[in-house]
PDB file of C-alpha atoms in Angstrom:
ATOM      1  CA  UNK N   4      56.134  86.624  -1.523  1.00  0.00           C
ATOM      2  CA  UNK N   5      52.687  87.433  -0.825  1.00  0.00           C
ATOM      3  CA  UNK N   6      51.695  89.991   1.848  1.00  0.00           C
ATOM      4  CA  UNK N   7      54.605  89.903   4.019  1.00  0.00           C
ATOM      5  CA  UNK N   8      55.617  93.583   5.888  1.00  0.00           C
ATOM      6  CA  UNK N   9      58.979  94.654   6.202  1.00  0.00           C
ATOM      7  CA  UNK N  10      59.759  93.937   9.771  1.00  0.00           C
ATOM      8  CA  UNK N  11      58.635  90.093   9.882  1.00  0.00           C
ATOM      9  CA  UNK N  12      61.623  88.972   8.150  1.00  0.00           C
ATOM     10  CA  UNK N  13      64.918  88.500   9.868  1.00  0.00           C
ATOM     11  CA  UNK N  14      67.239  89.995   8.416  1.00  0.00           C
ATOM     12  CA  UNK N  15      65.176  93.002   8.688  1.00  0.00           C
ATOM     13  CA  UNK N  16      65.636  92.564  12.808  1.00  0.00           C
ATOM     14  CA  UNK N  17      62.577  90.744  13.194  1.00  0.00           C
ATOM     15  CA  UNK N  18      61.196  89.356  16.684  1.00  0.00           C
ATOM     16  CA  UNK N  19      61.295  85.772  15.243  1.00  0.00           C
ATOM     17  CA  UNK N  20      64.557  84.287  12.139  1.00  0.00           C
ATOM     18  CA  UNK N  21      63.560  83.613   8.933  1.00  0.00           C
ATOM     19  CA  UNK N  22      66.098  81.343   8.501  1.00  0.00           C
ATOM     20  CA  UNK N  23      65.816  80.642   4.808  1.00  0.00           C
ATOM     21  CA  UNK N  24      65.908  84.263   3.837  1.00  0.00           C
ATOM     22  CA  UNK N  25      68.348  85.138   6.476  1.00  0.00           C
ATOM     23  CA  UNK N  26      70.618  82.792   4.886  1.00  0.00           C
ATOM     24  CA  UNK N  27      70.449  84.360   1.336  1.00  0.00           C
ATOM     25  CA  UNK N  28      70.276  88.103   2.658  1.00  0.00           C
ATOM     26  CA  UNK N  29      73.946  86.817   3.898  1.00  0.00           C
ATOM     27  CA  UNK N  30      74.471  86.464  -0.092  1.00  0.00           C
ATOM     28  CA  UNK N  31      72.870  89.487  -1.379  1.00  0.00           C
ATOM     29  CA  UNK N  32      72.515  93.423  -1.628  1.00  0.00           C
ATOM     30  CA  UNK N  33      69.229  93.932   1.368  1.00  0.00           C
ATOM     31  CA  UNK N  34      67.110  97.356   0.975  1.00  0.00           C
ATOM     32  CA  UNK N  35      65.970  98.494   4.381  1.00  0.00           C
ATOM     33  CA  UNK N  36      63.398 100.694   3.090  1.00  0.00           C
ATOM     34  CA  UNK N  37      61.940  99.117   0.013  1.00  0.00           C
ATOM     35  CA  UNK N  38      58.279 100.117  -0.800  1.00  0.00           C
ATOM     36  CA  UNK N  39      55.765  98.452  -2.842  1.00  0.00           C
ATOM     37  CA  UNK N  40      53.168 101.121  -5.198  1.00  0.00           C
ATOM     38  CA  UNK N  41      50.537  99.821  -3.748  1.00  0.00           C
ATOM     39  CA  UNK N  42      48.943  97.245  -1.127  1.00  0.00           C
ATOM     40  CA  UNK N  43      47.593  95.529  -3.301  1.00  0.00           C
ATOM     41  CA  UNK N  44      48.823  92.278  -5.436  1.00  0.00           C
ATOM     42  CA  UNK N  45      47.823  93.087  -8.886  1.00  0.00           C
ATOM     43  CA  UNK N  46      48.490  96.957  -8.810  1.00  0.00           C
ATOM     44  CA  UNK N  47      52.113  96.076  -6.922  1.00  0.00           C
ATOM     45  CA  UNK N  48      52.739  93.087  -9.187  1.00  0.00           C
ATOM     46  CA  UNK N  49      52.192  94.857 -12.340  1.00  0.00           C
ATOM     47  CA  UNK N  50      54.370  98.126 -11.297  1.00  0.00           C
ATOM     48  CA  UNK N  51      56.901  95.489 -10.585  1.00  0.00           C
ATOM     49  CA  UNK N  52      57.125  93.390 -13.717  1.00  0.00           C
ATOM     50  CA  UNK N  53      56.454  97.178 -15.670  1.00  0.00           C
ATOM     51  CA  UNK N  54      58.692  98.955 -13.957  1.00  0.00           C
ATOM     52  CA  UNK N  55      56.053 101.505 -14.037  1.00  0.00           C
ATOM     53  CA  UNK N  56      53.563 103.858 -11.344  1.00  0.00           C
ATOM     54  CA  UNK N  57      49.856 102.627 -11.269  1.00  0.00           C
ATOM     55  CA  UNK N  58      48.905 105.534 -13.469  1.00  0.00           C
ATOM     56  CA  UNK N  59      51.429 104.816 -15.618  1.00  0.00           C
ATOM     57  CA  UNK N  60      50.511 100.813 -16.170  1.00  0.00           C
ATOM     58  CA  UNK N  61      47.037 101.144 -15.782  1.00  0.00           C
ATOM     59  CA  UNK N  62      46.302  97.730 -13.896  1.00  0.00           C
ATOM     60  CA  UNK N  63      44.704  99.930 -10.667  1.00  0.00           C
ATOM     61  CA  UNK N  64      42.688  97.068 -10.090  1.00  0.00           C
ATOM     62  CA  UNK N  65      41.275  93.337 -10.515  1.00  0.00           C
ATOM     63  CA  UNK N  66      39.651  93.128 -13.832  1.00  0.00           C
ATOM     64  CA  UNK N  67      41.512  96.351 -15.952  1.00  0.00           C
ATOM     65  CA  UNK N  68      44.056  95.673 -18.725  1.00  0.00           C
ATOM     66  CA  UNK N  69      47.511  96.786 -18.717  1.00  0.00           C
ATOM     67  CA  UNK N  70      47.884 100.161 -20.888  1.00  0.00           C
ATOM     68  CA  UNK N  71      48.806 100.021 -24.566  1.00  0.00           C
ATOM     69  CA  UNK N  72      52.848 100.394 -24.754  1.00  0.00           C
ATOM     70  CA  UNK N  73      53.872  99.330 -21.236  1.00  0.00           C
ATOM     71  CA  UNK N  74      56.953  97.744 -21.740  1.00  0.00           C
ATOM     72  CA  UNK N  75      56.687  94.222 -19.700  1.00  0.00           C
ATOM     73  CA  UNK N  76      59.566  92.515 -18.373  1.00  0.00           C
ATOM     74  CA  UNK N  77      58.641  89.270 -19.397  1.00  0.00           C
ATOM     75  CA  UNK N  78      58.165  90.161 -22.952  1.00  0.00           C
ATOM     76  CA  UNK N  79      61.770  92.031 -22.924  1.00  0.00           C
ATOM     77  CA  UNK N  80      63.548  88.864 -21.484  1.00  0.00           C
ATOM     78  CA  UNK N  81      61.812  86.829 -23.903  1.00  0.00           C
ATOM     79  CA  UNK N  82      63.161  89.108 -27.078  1.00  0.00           C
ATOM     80  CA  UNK N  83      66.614  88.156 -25.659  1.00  0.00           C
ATOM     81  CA  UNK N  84      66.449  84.270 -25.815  1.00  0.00           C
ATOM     82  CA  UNK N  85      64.659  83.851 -22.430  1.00  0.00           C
ATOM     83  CA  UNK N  86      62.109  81.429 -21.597  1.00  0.00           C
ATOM     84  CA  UNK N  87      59.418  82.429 -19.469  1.00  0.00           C
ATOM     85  CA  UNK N  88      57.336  80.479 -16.656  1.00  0.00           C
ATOM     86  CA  UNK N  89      55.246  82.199 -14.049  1.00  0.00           C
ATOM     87  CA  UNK N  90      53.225  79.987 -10.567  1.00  0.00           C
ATOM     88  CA  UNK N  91      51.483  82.272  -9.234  1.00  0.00           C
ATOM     89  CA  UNK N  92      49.330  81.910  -5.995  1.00  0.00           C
ATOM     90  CA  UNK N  93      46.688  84.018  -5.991  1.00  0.00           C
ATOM     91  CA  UNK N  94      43.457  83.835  -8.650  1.00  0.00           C
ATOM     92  CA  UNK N  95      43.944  87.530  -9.279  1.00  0.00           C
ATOM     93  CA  UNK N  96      47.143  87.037 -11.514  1.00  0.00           C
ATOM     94  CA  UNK N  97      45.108  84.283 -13.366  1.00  0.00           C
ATOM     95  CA  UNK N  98      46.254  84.695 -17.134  1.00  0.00           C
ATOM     96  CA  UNK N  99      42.800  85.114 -18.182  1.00  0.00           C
ATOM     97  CA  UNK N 100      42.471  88.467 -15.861  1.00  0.00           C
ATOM     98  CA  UNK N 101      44.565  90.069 -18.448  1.00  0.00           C
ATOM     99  CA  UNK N 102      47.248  91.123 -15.457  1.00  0.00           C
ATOM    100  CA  UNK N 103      50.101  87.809 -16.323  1.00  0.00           C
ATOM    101  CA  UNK N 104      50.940  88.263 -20.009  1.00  0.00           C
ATOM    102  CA  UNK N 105      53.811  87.399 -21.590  1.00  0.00           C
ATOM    103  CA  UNK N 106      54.593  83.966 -19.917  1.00  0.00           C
ATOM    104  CA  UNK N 107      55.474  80.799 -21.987  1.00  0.00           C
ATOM    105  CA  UNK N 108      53.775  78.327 -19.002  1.00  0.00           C
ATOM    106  CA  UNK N 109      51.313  79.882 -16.405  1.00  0.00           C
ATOM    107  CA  UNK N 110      48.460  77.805 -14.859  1.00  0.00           C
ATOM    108  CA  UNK N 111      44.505  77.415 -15.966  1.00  0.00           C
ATOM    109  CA  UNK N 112      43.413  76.704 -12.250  1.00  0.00           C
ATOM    110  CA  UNK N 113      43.286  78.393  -8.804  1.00  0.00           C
ATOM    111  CA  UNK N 114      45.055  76.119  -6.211  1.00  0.00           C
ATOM    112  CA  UNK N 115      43.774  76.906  -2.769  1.00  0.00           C
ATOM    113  CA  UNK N 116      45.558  75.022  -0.921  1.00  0.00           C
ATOM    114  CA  UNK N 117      47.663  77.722   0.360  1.00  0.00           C
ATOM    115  CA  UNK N 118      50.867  77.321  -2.285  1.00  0.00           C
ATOM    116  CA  UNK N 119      51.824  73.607  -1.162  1.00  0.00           C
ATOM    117  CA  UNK N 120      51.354  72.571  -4.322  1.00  0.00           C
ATOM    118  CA  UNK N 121      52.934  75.686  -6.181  1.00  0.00           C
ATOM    119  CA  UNK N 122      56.360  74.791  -4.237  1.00  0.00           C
ATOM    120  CA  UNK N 123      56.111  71.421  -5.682  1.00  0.00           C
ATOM    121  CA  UNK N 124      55.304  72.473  -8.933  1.00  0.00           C
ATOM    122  CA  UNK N 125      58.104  74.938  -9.008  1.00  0.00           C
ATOM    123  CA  UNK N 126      60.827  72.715  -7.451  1.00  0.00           C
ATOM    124  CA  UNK N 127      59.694  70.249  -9.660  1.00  0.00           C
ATOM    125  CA  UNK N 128      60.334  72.892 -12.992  1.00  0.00           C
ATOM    126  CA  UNK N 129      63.558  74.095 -11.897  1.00  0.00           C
ATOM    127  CA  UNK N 130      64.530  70.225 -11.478  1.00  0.00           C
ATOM    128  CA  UNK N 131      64.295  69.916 -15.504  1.00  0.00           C
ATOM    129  CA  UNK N 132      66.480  70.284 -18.076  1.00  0.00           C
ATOM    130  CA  UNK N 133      66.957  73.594 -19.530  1.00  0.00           C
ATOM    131  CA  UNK N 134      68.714  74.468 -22.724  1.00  0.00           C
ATOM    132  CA  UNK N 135      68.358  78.886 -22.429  1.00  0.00           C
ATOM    133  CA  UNK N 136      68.282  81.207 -20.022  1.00  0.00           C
ATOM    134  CA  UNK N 137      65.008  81.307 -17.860  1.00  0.00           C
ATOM    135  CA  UNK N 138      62.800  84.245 -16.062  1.00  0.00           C
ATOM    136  CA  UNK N 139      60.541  82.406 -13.360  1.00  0.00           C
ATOM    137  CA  UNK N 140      58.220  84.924 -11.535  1.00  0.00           C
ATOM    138  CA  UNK N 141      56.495  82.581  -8.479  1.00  0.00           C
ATOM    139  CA  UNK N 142      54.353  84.919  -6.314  1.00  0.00           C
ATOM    140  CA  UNK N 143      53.908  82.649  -3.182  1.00  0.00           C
ATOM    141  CA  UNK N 144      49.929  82.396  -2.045  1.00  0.00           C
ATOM    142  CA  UNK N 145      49.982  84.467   1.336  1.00  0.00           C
ATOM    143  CA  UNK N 146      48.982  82.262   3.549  1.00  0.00           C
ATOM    144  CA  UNK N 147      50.979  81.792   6.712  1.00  0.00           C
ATOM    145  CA  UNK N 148      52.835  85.132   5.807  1.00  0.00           C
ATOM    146  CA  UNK N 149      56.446  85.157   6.607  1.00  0.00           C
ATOM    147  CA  UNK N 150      56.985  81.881   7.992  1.00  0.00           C
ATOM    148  CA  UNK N 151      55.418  80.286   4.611  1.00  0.00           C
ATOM    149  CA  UNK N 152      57.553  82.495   2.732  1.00  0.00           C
ATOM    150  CA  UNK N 153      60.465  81.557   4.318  1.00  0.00           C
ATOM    151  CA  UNK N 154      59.638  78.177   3.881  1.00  0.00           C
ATOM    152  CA  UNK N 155      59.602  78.246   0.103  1.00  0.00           C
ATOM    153  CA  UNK N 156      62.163  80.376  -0.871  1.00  0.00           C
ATOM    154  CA  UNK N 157      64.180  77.554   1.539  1.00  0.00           C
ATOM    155  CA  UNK N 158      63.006  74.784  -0.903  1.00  0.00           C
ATOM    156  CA  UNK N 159      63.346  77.037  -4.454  1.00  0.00           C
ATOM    157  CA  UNK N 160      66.928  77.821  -3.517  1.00  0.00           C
ATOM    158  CA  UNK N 161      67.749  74.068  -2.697  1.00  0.00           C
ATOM    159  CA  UNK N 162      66.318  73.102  -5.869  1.00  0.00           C
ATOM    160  CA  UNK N 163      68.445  75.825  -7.875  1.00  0.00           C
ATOM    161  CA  UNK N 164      71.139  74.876  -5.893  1.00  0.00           C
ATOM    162  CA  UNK N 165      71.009  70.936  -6.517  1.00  0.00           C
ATOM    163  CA  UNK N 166      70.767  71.547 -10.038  1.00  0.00           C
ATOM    164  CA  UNK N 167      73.854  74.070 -10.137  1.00  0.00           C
ATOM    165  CA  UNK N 168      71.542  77.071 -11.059  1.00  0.00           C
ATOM    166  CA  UNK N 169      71.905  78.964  -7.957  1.00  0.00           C
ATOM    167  CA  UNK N 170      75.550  80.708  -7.545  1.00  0.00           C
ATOM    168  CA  UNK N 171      75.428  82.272 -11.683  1.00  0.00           C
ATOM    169  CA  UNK N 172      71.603  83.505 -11.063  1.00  0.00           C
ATOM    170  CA  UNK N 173      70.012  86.926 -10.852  1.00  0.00           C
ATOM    171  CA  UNK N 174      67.171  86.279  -7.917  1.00  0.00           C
ATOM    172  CA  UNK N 175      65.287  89.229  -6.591  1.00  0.00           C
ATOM    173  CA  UNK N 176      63.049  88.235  -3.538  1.00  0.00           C
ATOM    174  CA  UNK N 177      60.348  90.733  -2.479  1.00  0.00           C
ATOM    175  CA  UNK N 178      56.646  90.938  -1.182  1.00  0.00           C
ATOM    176  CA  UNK N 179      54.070  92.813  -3.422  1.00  0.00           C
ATOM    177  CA  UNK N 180      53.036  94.493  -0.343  1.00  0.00           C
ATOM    178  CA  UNK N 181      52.905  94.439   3.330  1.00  0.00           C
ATOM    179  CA  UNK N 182      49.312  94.095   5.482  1.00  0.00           C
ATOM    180  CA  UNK N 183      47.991  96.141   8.450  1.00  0.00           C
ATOM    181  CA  UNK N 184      46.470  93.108  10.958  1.00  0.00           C
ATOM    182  CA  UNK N 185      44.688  95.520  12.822  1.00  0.00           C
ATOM    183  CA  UNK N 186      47.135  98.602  12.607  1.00  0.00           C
ATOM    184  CA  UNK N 187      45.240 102.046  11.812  1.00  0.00           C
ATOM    185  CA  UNK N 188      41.698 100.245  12.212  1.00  0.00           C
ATOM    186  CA  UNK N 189      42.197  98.328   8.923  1.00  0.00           C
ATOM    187  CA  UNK N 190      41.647  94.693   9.614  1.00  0.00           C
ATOM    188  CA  UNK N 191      43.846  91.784   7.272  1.00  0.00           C
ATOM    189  CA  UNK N 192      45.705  93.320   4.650  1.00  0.00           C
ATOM    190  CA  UNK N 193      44.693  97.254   4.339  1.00  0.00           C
ATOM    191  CA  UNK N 194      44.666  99.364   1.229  1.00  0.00           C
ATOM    192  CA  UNK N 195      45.831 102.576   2.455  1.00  0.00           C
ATOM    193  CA  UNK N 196      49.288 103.797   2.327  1.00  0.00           C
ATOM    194  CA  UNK N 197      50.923 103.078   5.733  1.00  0.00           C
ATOM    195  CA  UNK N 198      54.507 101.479   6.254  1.00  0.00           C
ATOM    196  CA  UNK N 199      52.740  98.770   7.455  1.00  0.00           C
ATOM    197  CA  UNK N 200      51.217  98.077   4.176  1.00  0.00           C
ATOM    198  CA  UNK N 201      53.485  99.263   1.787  1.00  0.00           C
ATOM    199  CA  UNK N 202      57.381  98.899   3.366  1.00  0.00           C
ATOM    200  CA  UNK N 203      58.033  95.541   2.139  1.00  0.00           C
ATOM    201  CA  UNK N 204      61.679  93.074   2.623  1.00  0.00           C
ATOM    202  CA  UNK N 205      63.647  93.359  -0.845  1.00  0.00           C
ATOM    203  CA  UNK N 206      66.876  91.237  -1.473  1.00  0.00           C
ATOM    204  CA  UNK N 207      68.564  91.446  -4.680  1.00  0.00           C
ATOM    205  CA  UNK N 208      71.455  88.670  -5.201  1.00  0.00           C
ATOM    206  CA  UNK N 209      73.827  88.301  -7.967  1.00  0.00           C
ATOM    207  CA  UNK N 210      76.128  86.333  -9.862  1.00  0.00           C
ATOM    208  CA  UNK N 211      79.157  85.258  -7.977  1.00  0.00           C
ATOM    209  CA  UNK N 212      77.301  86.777  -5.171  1.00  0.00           C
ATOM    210  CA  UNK N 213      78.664  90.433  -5.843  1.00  0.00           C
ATOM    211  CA  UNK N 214      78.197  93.196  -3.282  1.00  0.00           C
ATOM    212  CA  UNK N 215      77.159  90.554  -1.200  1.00  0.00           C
ATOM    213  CA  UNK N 216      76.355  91.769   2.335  1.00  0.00           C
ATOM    214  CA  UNK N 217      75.940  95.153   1.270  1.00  0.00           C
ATOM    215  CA  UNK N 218      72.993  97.045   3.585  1.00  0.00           C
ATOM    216  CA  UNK N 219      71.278  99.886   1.680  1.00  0.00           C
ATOM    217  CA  UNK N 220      69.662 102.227   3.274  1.00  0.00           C
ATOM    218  CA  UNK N 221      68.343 104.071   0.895  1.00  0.00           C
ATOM    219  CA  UNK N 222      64.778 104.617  -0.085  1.00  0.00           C
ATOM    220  CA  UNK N 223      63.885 102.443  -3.190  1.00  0.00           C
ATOM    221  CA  UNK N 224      60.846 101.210  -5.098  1.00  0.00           C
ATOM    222  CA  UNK N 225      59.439  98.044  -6.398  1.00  0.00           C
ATOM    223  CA  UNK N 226      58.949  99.520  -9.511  1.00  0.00           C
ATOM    224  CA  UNK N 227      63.203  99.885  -9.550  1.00  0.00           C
ATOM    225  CA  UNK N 228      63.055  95.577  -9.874  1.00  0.00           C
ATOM    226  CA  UNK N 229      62.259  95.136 -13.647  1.00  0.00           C
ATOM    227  CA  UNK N 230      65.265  98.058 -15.258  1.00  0.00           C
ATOM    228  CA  UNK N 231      67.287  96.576 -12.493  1.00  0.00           C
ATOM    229  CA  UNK N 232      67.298  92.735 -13.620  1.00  0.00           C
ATOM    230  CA  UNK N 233      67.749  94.236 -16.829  1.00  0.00           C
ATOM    231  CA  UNK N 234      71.179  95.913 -15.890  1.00  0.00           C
ATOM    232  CA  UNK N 235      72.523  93.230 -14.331  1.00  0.00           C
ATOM    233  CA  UNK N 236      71.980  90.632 -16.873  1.00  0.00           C
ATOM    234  CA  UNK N 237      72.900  93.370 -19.859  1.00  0.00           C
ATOM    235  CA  UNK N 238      70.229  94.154 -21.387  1.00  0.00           C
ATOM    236  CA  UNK N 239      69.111  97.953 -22.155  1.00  0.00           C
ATOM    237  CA  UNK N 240      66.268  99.113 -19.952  1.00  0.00           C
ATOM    238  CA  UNK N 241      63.214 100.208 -22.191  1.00  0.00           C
ATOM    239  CA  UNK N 242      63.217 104.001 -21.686  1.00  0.00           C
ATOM    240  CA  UNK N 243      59.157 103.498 -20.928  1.00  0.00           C
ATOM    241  CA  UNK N 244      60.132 101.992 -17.663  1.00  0.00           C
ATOM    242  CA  UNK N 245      60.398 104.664 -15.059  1.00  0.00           C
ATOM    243  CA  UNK N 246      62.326 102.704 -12.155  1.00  0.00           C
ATOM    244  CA  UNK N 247      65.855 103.557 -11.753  1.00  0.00           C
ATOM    245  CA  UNK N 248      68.696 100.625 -11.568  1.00  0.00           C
ATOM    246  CA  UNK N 249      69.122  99.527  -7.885  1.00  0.00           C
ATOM    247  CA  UNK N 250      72.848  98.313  -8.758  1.00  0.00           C
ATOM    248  CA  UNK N 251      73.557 102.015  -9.349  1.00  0.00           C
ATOM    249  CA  UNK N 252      72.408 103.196  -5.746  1.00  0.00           C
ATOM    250  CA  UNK N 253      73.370 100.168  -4.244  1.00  0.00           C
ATOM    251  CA  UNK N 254      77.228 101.105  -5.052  1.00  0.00           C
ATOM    252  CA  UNK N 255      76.408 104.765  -3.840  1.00  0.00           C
ATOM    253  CA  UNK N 256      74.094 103.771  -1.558  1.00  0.00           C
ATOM    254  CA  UNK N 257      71.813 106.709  -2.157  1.00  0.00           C
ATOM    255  CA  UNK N 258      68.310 106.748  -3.553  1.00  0.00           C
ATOM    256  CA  UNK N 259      66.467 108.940  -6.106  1.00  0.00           C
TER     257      UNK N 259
END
């Protein structure tokens, strides 16, 4: 999800439900204080699919490349027999910025019609027939924050759901970052570090829905996503990434 802070979500004890991600928070392992690298997309994005810091990845902003050697998550998943698809709502993740490599099916336009069409587009993907394992990254446009959020991730999970994809999957929902709206005199998002830019809603649910239900409340990264997806479905972690498996803390329930 794009932009959404911490504490509009539900399950994190927001004012208002968020009934979509309430309902698979009820399935999954929730972080109460998850926290994104950065407040913004492409720095947060990239630390997330690298499982890398900023300085580490390089991407520190619109325009520059990711550094030579960074192992990407996409490209791992894809060694092992994965395909990859990415529908992404923002034009600074387009493929030709340099920051969304590794995909097998990304997109050659910006939609701006606020990710109506990148829900339909999805559904419509994860409706088809697919003969090996799949990594689909969807970063949903931002607008409407929570509630649009919430919204989609209803629709993606009835799709997976209708086509029997849902209960076996790994599915890690998180925002890149959170936004200030007027908190510390920073209008819209922000860009410096306050919790109310950069404490973000992470689930994490498995196959067979273990440790389902379990509340961590330790402090974890963003950057802990890409080794952790790698854990769970087997495959080593590059020793380049520097996130830590969130399985691993979420069975201690302490953070590093």
């Amino acid at each position: 999800m794009g932009s959404v802070r911490a504490h509009r979500v539900g399950f994190l004890d927001a004012k208002h439900p968020t009934p979509a991600l309430d309902g698979v928070a009820k399935q999954s392992i929730v972080f109460e204080h998850a926290y994104a690298q950065a407040p913004l997309t492409v720095v947060s994005d990239a630390s997330i699919l690298s499982g890398t810091y900023p300085q580490t990845h390089g991407a520190t902003e619109f325009g520059s490349p990711l550094a030579a050697g960074v192992s990407w998550l996409p490209d791992v998943l894809h060694g092992r027999g994965y395909k990859r698809v990415a529908f992404v709502g923002t034009s600074m993740l387009d493929p030709k910025s340099g920051h969304a490599p590794g995909f097998d099916r990304g997109f050659d336009s910006y939609d701006s019609s606020g990710g109506a069409k990148q829900i339909v587009d999805i559904v419509a993907w994860v409706g088809g027939k697919h003969e090996t394992p799949f990594f689909l990254w969807a970063n949903i446009a931002p607008r409407g924050g929570a509630a649009t959020g919430d919204a989609a991730v209803g629709k993606i999970v009835e799709a997976l759901r209708s086509r029997k994809l849902f209960d076996d999957s790994i599915i890690a929902i998180v925002s890149d970052h959170g936004e200030s709206l007027g908190a510390h005199g920073e209008d819209t998002f922000g860009v410096f570090l306050y919790d109310e830019t950069t404490h973000v809603p992470l689930l994490l649910k498995l196959p067979t829905n273990q440790l389902a239900g379990k509340q961590v409340s330790a402090r974890v990264r963003t950057l802990d996503i890409a080794p952790t997806v790698l854990e769970a479905a087997g495959i080593p972690v590059p020793s380049q990434m520097q996130g830590q498996s969130l399985l691993r803390i979420a069975k201690s329930n302490t953070g590093g």
